[in-house]
């Protein structure tokens, strides 16, 4: 089993130069910026549309509403998934309003035109009354590029975009061991948050804020940037790897292990007391123990994971707006999308995916215990309920930052070296909006 190596803060092959473009405030609140992003960015990427497991039978669909666009992804008779714009070809009525469902045919509520799962028009009222003859079999819903990877359905409005696995590179190869396809989405929260979508991107593109905003993580995630691996890929995606099950190198090592590291060890039959004064040895001991005990406990996914993946946090920010945080026994999707009309709001979604383990009933997630079962989408009014403990901390700052960026006192970001991914993100965005 391979062991990931940590090569310091930067990996030379994946540390591209940046130009130092100014990160101006207007990009976070200007309607003109928002329009340029719609015109030049959102039509040229792969969008994460939904989970494949939601589509059990032919005709089952999920819908992704993005700004003012709406896309249906429908299970086909041959098992594949196709995506169509959610607009009737007759006079443009939106066809489907629920975000999940299933039907042998989709019937438009305006004049009753019916569409088969493969997008073909199969029934119209008064078919003989059309000048060119019966349109059935001739008219089709407008189709988009659609592919699956990682248990997710992805679509693109760009007919010429690179194939999905190429566009995602190098993630598919790096993440193959986790068995993502088998995982179950046990948490799906969505919230309209009063900040621009890029503020949330910036936050996930740096770990500089961890000691101040999430100090409680330091007892079991090593947030010392000098012991963290950062990689920025030609595709625009990037990766940060932090050692888990190990206290932060920023801290003086405690004599007594602090929570939750004691519980993490106990859960794998290691005596936390034996690690008092030796906290930095816990990580490797846990890797060995998970390797030894995992199969008998039904943790099948451990077999294909590296030793490092058994303890560490592999945090990916995909260009431009999806974060995937792989932890040893589950992963989070953290996505921010622009609000349909207001540049100072965004739609934040938090999904938590967990592998099936025999006997699993309730599981711990970022919002607490939930049943181990596919989650319904839970739309939260901002500030009324949790979006996840750590995410709540991030959002509280994001909302305040949105206000601060309007000030005459802000004249562009002053970034540390470990925040370089933010600089690169904005330069990629600048390039897209100019192209
Ligand atoms: S707009 Fe759909 S049938 Fe008329
Ligand atoms: Fe954070």
Coordinates of C-alpha atoms and ligand atoms in Angstrom, one line a residue:
X1 CA 0.0 0.0 0.0
X2 CA 1.5 3.3 -1.0
X3 CA 2.3 6.0 1.5
X4 CA 1.7 9.6 0.5
X5 CA 4.7 11.8 1.1
X6 CA 4.5 15.4 2.3
X7 CA 7.0 17.4 0.5
X8 CA 6.7 20.7 2.3
X9 CA 4.3 23.5 1.7
X10 CA 4.6 23.6 -2.1
X11 CA 5.2 20.9 -4.6
X12 CA 7.4 22.4 -7.4
X13 CA 5.6 20.7 -10.3
X14 CA 2.3 22.1 -9.1
X15 CA 3.2 25.5 -8.0
X16 CA 2.6 27.7 -11.1
X17 CA 3.6 31.3 -11.1
X18 CA 0.9 34.0 -10.5
X19 CA 0.8 37.5 -12.0
X20 CA -0.4 39.4 -9.0
X21 CA -3.6 40.6 -10.6
X22 CA -5.4 42.9 -8.2
X23 CA -8.3 41.2 -6.4
X24 CA -10.6 44.2 -6.5
X25 CA -13.8 44.5 -4.5
X26 CA -16.2 45.0 -7.3
X27 CA -16.0 41.4 -8.4
X28 CA -17.9 40.5 -5.2
X29 CA -20.8 42.9 -5.6
X30 CA -21.1 44.2 -9.1
X31 CA -24.0 43.2 -11.3
X32 CA -21.8 43.7 -14.4
X33 CA -19.3 41.1 -13.0
X34 CA -22.1 38.7 -12.3
X35 CA -23.3 39.1 -15.9
X36 CA -19.8 38.6 -17.3
X37 CA -19.5 35.4 -15.2
X38 CA -22.8 34.2 -16.7
X39 CA -21.6 35.1 -20.2
X40 CA -18.1 33.8 -20.0
X41 CA -17.7 31.3 -17.2
X42 CA -20.7 29.2 -16.3
X43 CA -21.4 28.0 -19.8
X44 CA -17.9 26.7 -20.1
X45 CA -17.5 24.3 -17.1
X46 CA -18.8 21.0 -16.0
X47 CA -21.5 21.5 -13.3
X48 CA -22.1 19.0 -10.5
X49 CA -25.8 18.1 -11.2
X50 CA -26.7 15.4 -8.7
X51 CA -26.1 11.9 -7.4
X52 CA -26.3 9.0 -9.7
X53 CA -28.0 6.8 -7.1
X54 CA -31.1 9.0 -7.1
X55 CA -31.9 7.7 -10.6
X56 CA -33.1 4.1 -10.0
X57 CA -35.4 3.5 -13.0
X58 CA -35.8 4.7 -16.5
X59 CA -37.5 8.1 -16.5
X60 CA -36.2 9.0 -13.0
X61 CA -34.8 12.5 -13.0
X62 CA -33.0 15.1 -10.9
X63 CA -33.1 18.8 -11.7
X64 CA -30.4 21.3 -11.1
X65 CA -31.4 25.0 -11.0
X66 CA -28.5 27.2 -11.7
X67 CA -29.1 31.0 -11.7
X68 CA -32.0 31.3 -14.1
X69 CA -31.2 28.1 -15.9
X70 CA -32.7 24.7 -15.1
X71 CA -31.4 21.3 -16.3
X72 CA -33.0 17.9 -16.0
X73 CA -30.9 14.8 -15.8
X74 CA -32.8 11.7 -16.7
X75 CA -32.1 7.9 -16.5
X76 CA -32.3 6.3 -19.9
X77 CA -33.5 2.8 -20.8
X78 CA -29.9 1.7 -21.4
X79 CA -28.8 2.8 -18.0
X80 CA -27.0 6.0 -19.1
X81 CA -28.0 9.5 -18.0
X82 CA -28.9 12.3 -20.4
X83 CA -29.3 16.0 -19.6
X84 CA -31.8 18.4 -21.1
X85 CA -32.7 22.0 -20.6
X86 CA -35.9 22.1 -18.6
X87 CA -37.9 24.1 -21.1
X88 CA -40.6 23.0 -23.4
X89 CA -39.8 23.3 -27.1
X90 CA -43.4 24.4 -27.8
X91 CA -43.5 27.8 -26.1
X92 CA -40.8 27.6 -23.5
X93 CA -42.7 26.7 -20.4
X94 CA -40.6 25.1 -17.6
X95 CA -41.4 21.4 -17.7
X96 CA -40.5 20.1 -14.3
X97 CA -40.7 22.0 -11.0
X98 CA -39.7 19.3 -8.5
X99 CA -36.0 18.7 -8.1
X100 CA -36.4 14.9 -8.1
X101 CA -39.0 12.6 -9.6
X102 CA -39.8 10.0 -12.2
X103 CA -42.2 9.6 -15.1
X104 CA -42.7 7.5 -18.2
X105 CA -43.2 10.7 -20.1
X106 CA -42.8 14.3 -19.0
X107 CA -46.0 16.3 -19.7
X108 CA -45.9 20.0 -20.2
X109 CA -48.5 21.7 -18.0
X110 CA -49.4 24.4 -20.6
X111 CA -50.7 22.5 -23.7
X112 CA -49.9 18.9 -22.8
X113 CA -47.0 18.1 -25.1
X114 CA -45.3 14.9 -23.9
X115 CA -41.6 14.1 -23.9
X116 CA -40.0 10.7 -23.6
X117 CA -37.0 10.2 -21.2
X118 CA -34.7 10.4 -24.3
X119 CA -36.0 13.9 -25.1
X120 CA -38.2 12.9 -28.0
X121 CA -41.6 14.5 -28.5
X122 CA -44.1 11.7 -28.3
X123 CA -47.5 13.3 -28.1
X124 CA -49.1 16.7 -29.0
X125 CA -52.6 17.9 -29.0
X126 CA -54.2 18.4 -32.5
X127 CA -51.1 17.0 -34.2
X128 CA -52.8 17.4 -37.6
X129 CA -52.9 21.2 -37.1
X130 CA -49.2 21.9 -37.6
X131 CA -48.1 23.3 -40.9
X132 CA -45.2 21.0 -41.3
X133 CA -47.2 18.0 -40.2
X134 CA -47.2 16.1 -36.8
X135 CA -44.1 17.3 -34.9
X136 CA -43.8 14.1 -32.9
X137 CA -40.6 12.2 -33.5
X138 CA -39.1 15.3 -35.2
X139 CA -38.8 17.7 -32.3
X140 CA -36.5 16.9 -29.3
X141 CA -35.7 18.7 -26.1
X142 CA -32.3 20.5 -26.3
X143 CA -29.7 18.2 -24.9
X144 CA -26.5 19.0 -23.0
X145 CA -23.3 17.2 -22.4
X146 CA -23.7 14.8 -19.5
X147 CA -21.3 12.3 -17.9
X148 CA -20.9 10.6 -14.5
X149 CA -17.9 10.3 -12.2
X150 CA -17.5 9.6 -8.5
X151 CA -21.2 8.7 -8.1
X152 CA -22.2 12.1 -9.4
X153 CA -23.9 13.4 -12.5
X154 CA -22.2 16.3 -14.2
X155 CA -23.4 18.4 -17.1
X156 CA -22.0 21.2 -19.3
X157 CA -23.7 23.8 -21.4
X158 CA -20.5 23.8 -23.6
X159 CA -20.9 21.2 -26.4
X160 CA -17.1 21.3 -27.0
X161 CA -15.9 21.0 -23.5
X162 CA -13.3 18.3 -22.7
X163 CA -14.5 14.9 -21.6
X164 CA -15.3 15.0 -17.8
X165 CA -12.4 12.8 -16.6
X166 CA -10.0 14.9 -18.6
X167 CA -11.5 18.1 -17.2
X168 CA -11.3 16.7 -13.6
X169 CA -7.7 15.6 -13.9
X170 CA -5.9 14.6 -11.8
X171 CA -8.7 13.9 -9.3
X172 CA -10.1 10.7 -10.8
X173 CA -6.8 8.9 -10.5
X174 CA -6.0 10.3 -7.0
X175 CA -9.4 9.5 -5.6
X176 CA -9.9 6.1 -7.1
X177 CA -9.2 4.3 -3.8
X178 CA -12.1 5.8 -1.8
X179 CA -14.8 4.0 -3.7
X180 CA -16.8 7.2 -4.0
X181 CA -19.4 5.6 -6.3
X182 CA -20.8 3.4 -3.5
X183 CA -21.2 6.2 -1.0
X184 CA -24.5 7.5 0.2
X185 CA -25.5 11.1 0.5
X186 CA -26.6 11.2 4.1
X187 CA -26.7 15.0 4.4
X188 CA -27.9 17.6 1.8
X189 CA -28.4 21.1 3.1
X190 CA -28.9 24.1 1.0
X191 CA -29.0 27.8 2.0
X192 CA -29.3 31.2 0.4
X193 CA -26.3 33.0 2.1
X194 CA -25.8 36.8 2.0
X195 CA -22.4 36.9 0.3
X196 CA -21.0 36.5 -3.1
X197 CA -20.2 32.9 -4.2
X198 CA -16.5 33.8 -4.6
X199 CA -16.1 34.7 -0.9
X200 CA -16.8 31.1 0.0
X201 CA -14.4 30.0 -2.7
X202 CA -11.6 32.2 -1.3
X203 CA -12.3 30.7 2.1
X204 CA -11.9 27.1 0.9
X205 CA -8.8 28.1 -1.1
X206 CA -6.8 28.8 2.1
X207 CA -6.2 27.2 5.5
X208 CA -4.6 30.4 6.9
X209 CA -7.9 31.0 8.8
X210 CA -7.9 27.7 10.7
X211 CA -6.1 28.7 13.8
X212 CA -8.4 31.7 14.3
X213 CA -11.7 30.5 13.0
X214 CA -11.6 26.8 13.7
X215 CA -9.1 26.5 16.6
X216 CA -10.8 23.3 17.9
X217 CA -9.6 21.4 14.8
X218 CA -6.0 21.8 15.9
X219 CA -6.2 19.0 18.4
X220 CA -6.6 16.4 15.6
X221 CA -5.7 18.2 12.3
X222 CA -2.2 19.5 11.7
X223 CA -2.9 22.9 10.4
X224 CA 0.7 24.0 10.3
X225 CA 1.2 25.2 6.8
X226 CA 4.9 24.0 6.8
X227 CA 3.6 20.5 7.3
X228 CA 0.8 20.8 4.7
X229 CA 1.0 19.9 1.0
X230 CA -0.4 22.3 -1.6
X231 CA -0.7 21.5 -5.3
X232 CA -2.2 23.6 -8.1
X233 CA -3.0 21.7 -11.2
X234 CA -3.0 22.8 -14.8
X235 CA -6.8 22.0 -14.9
X236 CA -7.4 24.9 -12.4
X237 CA -8.3 22.5 -9.6
X238 CA -6.1 22.3 -6.6
X239 CA -5.4 20.1 -3.6
X240 CA -4.3 20.7 0.0
X241 CA -3.4 17.7 2.2
X242 CA -3.3 18.0 5.9
X243 CA -2.2 15.3 8.3
X244 CA -5.1 14.1 10.4
X245 CA -5.2 12.3 13.8
X246 CA -2.3 14.5 14.7
X247 CA -2.3 17.7 16.7
X248 CA -1.2 20.9 14.9
X249 CA 2.5 21.6 14.7
X250 CA 1.7 25.1 15.8
X251 CA 0.8 23.8 19.2
X252 CA 3.1 22.9 22.1
X253 CA 2.4 19.1 22.3
X254 CA 0.0 18.4 25.1
X255 CA 1.0 15.9 27.7
X256 CA -2.6 14.5 27.7
X257 CA -4.3 13.8 24.4
X258 CA -7.2 16.2 23.7
X259 CA -10.6 15.3 22.3
X260 CA -11.4 14.0 19.8
X261 CA -8.1 12.3 19.3
X262 CA -8.6 10.2 22.4
X263 CA -11.9 9.0 21.0
X264 CA -10.5 8.3 17.6
X265 CA -7.9 6.1 19.1
X266 CA -10.4 4.4 21.4
X267 CA -12.7 3.7 18.5
X268 CA -10.0 1.6 17.0
X269 CA -9.0 -0.3 20.2
X270 CA -5.9 1.8 20.9
X271 CA -5.4 3.1 24.5
X272 CA -5.3 6.9 24.4
X273 CA -3.4 6.9 27.7
X274 CA -0.5 5.1 26.0
X275 CA -0.2 8.1 23.7
X276 CA 0.1 10.7 26.4
X277 CA 3.2 12.7 25.7
X278 CA 3.4 10.9 22.3
X279 CA 0.5 12.6 20.4
X280 CA 2.3 12.8 17.1
X281 CA 2.7 9.0 17.1
X282 CA -1.1 8.5 17.1
X283 CA -1.4 9.1 13.3
X284 CA 0.8 6.2 12.2
X285 CA -0.6 3.9 14.9
X286 CA -4.1 4.6 13.7
X287 CA -3.1 3.9 10.1
X288 CA -1.7 0.5 11.2
X289 CA -4.7 -0.3 13.3
X290 CA -7.3 0.6 10.7
X291 CA -5.4 -1.5 8.2
X292 CA -5.4 -4.4 10.7
X293 CA -9.0 -4.2 12.0
X294 CA -10.8 -2.5 9.0
X295 CA -11.7 -5.6 7.0
X296 CA -13.2 -7.5 9.9
X297 CA -15.3 -4.4 10.7
X298 CA -16.7 -4.2 7.2
X299 CA -14.7 -1.2 6.2
X300 CA -14.2 -2.5 2.7
X301 CA -13.2 0.9 1.3
X302 CA -10.0 0.8 3.5
X303 CA -8.6 -1.9 1.3
X304 CA -8.1 0.4 -1.7
X305 CA -7.1 3.5 0.3
X306 CA -3.5 4.5 0.9
X307 CA -2.2 4.6 4.5
X308 CA -2.3 8.4 4.4
X309 CA -5.9 8.4 3.3
X310 CA -6.8 6.4 6.4
X311 CA -6.0 9.4 8.6
X312 CA -5.5 12.5 6.5
X313 CA -7.6 15.2 5.0
X314 CA -7.5 15.6 1.2
X315 CA -9.1 18.9 0.5
X316 CA -9.8 19.7 -3.2
X317 CA -11.1 22.9 -4.6
X318 CA -12.4 22.2 -8.1
X319 CA -12.4 25.0 -10.6
X320 CA -14.5 27.1 -10.2
X321 CA -17.0 26.4 -7.4
X322 CA -17.0 22.9 -5.8
X323 CA -14.9 21.8 -2.9
X324 CA -14.5 18.1 -2.1
X325 CA -13.0 17.3 1.3
X326 CA -12.0 13.7 1.7
X327 CA -11.7 12.5 5.2
X328 CA -11.0 8.9 6.2
X329 CA -14.6 7.7 6.4
X330 CA -16.6 10.0 4.3
X331 CA -16.3 13.2 2.2
X332 CA -18.0 16.6 2.0
X333 CA -19.2 18.5 -1.0
X334 CA -19.2 22.2 -0.3
X335 CA -20.5 24.2 -3.3
X336 CA -21.2 27.9 -3.8
X337 CA -23.3 29.1 -6.7
X338 CA -24.4 32.6 -7.7
X339 CA -27.8 33.7 -6.7
X340 CA -30.1 34.1 -9.8
X341 CA -30.2 37.9 -9.6
X342 CA -28.3 39.3 -6.6
X343 CA -24.5 39.3 -6.7
X344 CA -24.4 39.7 -3.0
X345 CA -26.1 36.4 -2.3
X346 CA -25.2 32.8 -3.2
X347 CA -26.6 29.3 -2.9
X348 CA -24.4 27.3 -0.6
X349 CA -24.8 23.5 -0.5
X350 CA -23.3 21.1 1.9
X351 CA -23.4 17.3 1.2
X352 CA -21.9 14.6 3.2
X353 CA -21.2 11.2 1.6
X354 CA -20.5 8.1 3.6
X355 CA -19.6 4.5 2.6
X356 CA -21.8 1.6 3.4
X357 CA -20.6 -0.5 6.3
X358 CA -22.6 -3.5 7.5
X359 CA -24.8 -2.7 10.5
X360 CA -24.6 1.0 10.0
X361 CA -27.7 2.8 11.2
X362 CA -27.1 6.3 12.6
X363 CA -23.9 8.1 11.6
X364 CA -22.2 11.3 12.7
X365 CA -22.1 14.1 10.2
X366 CA -21.1 17.8 10.2
X367 CA -24.6 18.6 11.6
X368 CA -24.8 15.8 14.1
X369 CA -26.3 12.3 14.0
X370 CA -28.5 11.3 11.1
X371 CA -29.8 8.0 9.8
X372 CA -27.5 6.2 7.3
X373 CA -29.9 6.7 4.4
X374 CA -30.2 8.9 1.3
X375 CA -31.0 12.4 2.6
X376 CA -33.8 14.6 1.4
X377 CA -32.7 18.1 0.5
X378 CA -33.0 20.4 3.5
X379 CA -33.4 24.1 2.6
X380 CA -32.2 26.2 5.5
X381 CA -33.1 29.9 6.0
X382 CA -29.7 31.5 6.8
X383 CA -29.0 31.9 10.5
X384 CA -31.9 29.8 11.7
X385 CA -30.2 26.4 11.7
X386 CA -26.8 24.9 11.3
X387 CA -25.2 24.3 7.9
X388 CA -22.5 22.2 9.6
X389 CA -20.4 23.3 12.6
X390 CA -17.3 24.3 10.7
X391 CA -19.3 25.7 7.8
X392 CA -21.3 27.9 10.2
X393 CA -18.0 29.4 11.3
X394 CA -16.9 30.0 7.7
X395 CA -20.3 31.5 6.7
X396 CA -20.3 33.9 9.7
X397 CA -17.1 35.4 8.4
X398 CA -18.2 35.4 4.8
X399 CA -21.2 37.5 5.5
X400 CA -19.1 40.0 7.4
X401 CA -16.5 40.1 4.7
X402 CA -19.2 40.9 2.1
X403 CA -19.9 44.0 4.1
X404 CA -16.2 45.0 4.6
X405 CA -15.5 44.7 0.9
X406 CA -17.7 47.7 0.2
X407 CA -15.5 49.9 2.4
X408 CA -13.2 52.6 1.0
X409 CA -10.7 51.0 3.4
X410 CA -10.4 47.9 1.2
X411 CA -8.0 48.4 -1.7
X412 CA -7.3 44.8 -2.8
X413 CA -6.1 41.7 -1.0
X414 CA -2.7 41.3 0.6
X415 CA -2.1 37.6 0.6
X416 CA 0.3 35.4 2.4
X417 CA 2.2 32.7 0.6
X418 CA 0.0 29.9 1.8
X419 CA -3.0 31.8 0.3
X420 CA -1.6 31.5 -3.2
X421 CA -4.6 29.4 -4.4
X422 CA -6.8 32.5 -3.9
X423 CA -4.6 34.5 -6.2
X424 CA -4.6 31.8 -8.8
X425 CA -8.4 31.4 -8.6
X426 CA -8.9 35.0 -9.4
X427 CA -6.4 35.0 -12.2
X428 CA -8.1 32.0 -13.8
X429 CA -11.4 33.9 -13.5
X430 CA -9.8 37.1 -15.0
X431 CA -8.7 34.9 -17.9
X432 CA -12.1 33.3 -18.4
X433 CA -13.9 36.6 -18.3
X434 CA -11.5 38.1 -20.9
X435 CA -11.5 35.1 -23.3
Ligands
LIG1 S1 -45.4 25.3 -23.8 FE1 -45.3 23.2 -23.4 S2 -47.0 22.4 -24.5 FE2 -47.1 24.5 -24.8
LIG2 FE1 -13.0 27.2 7.3

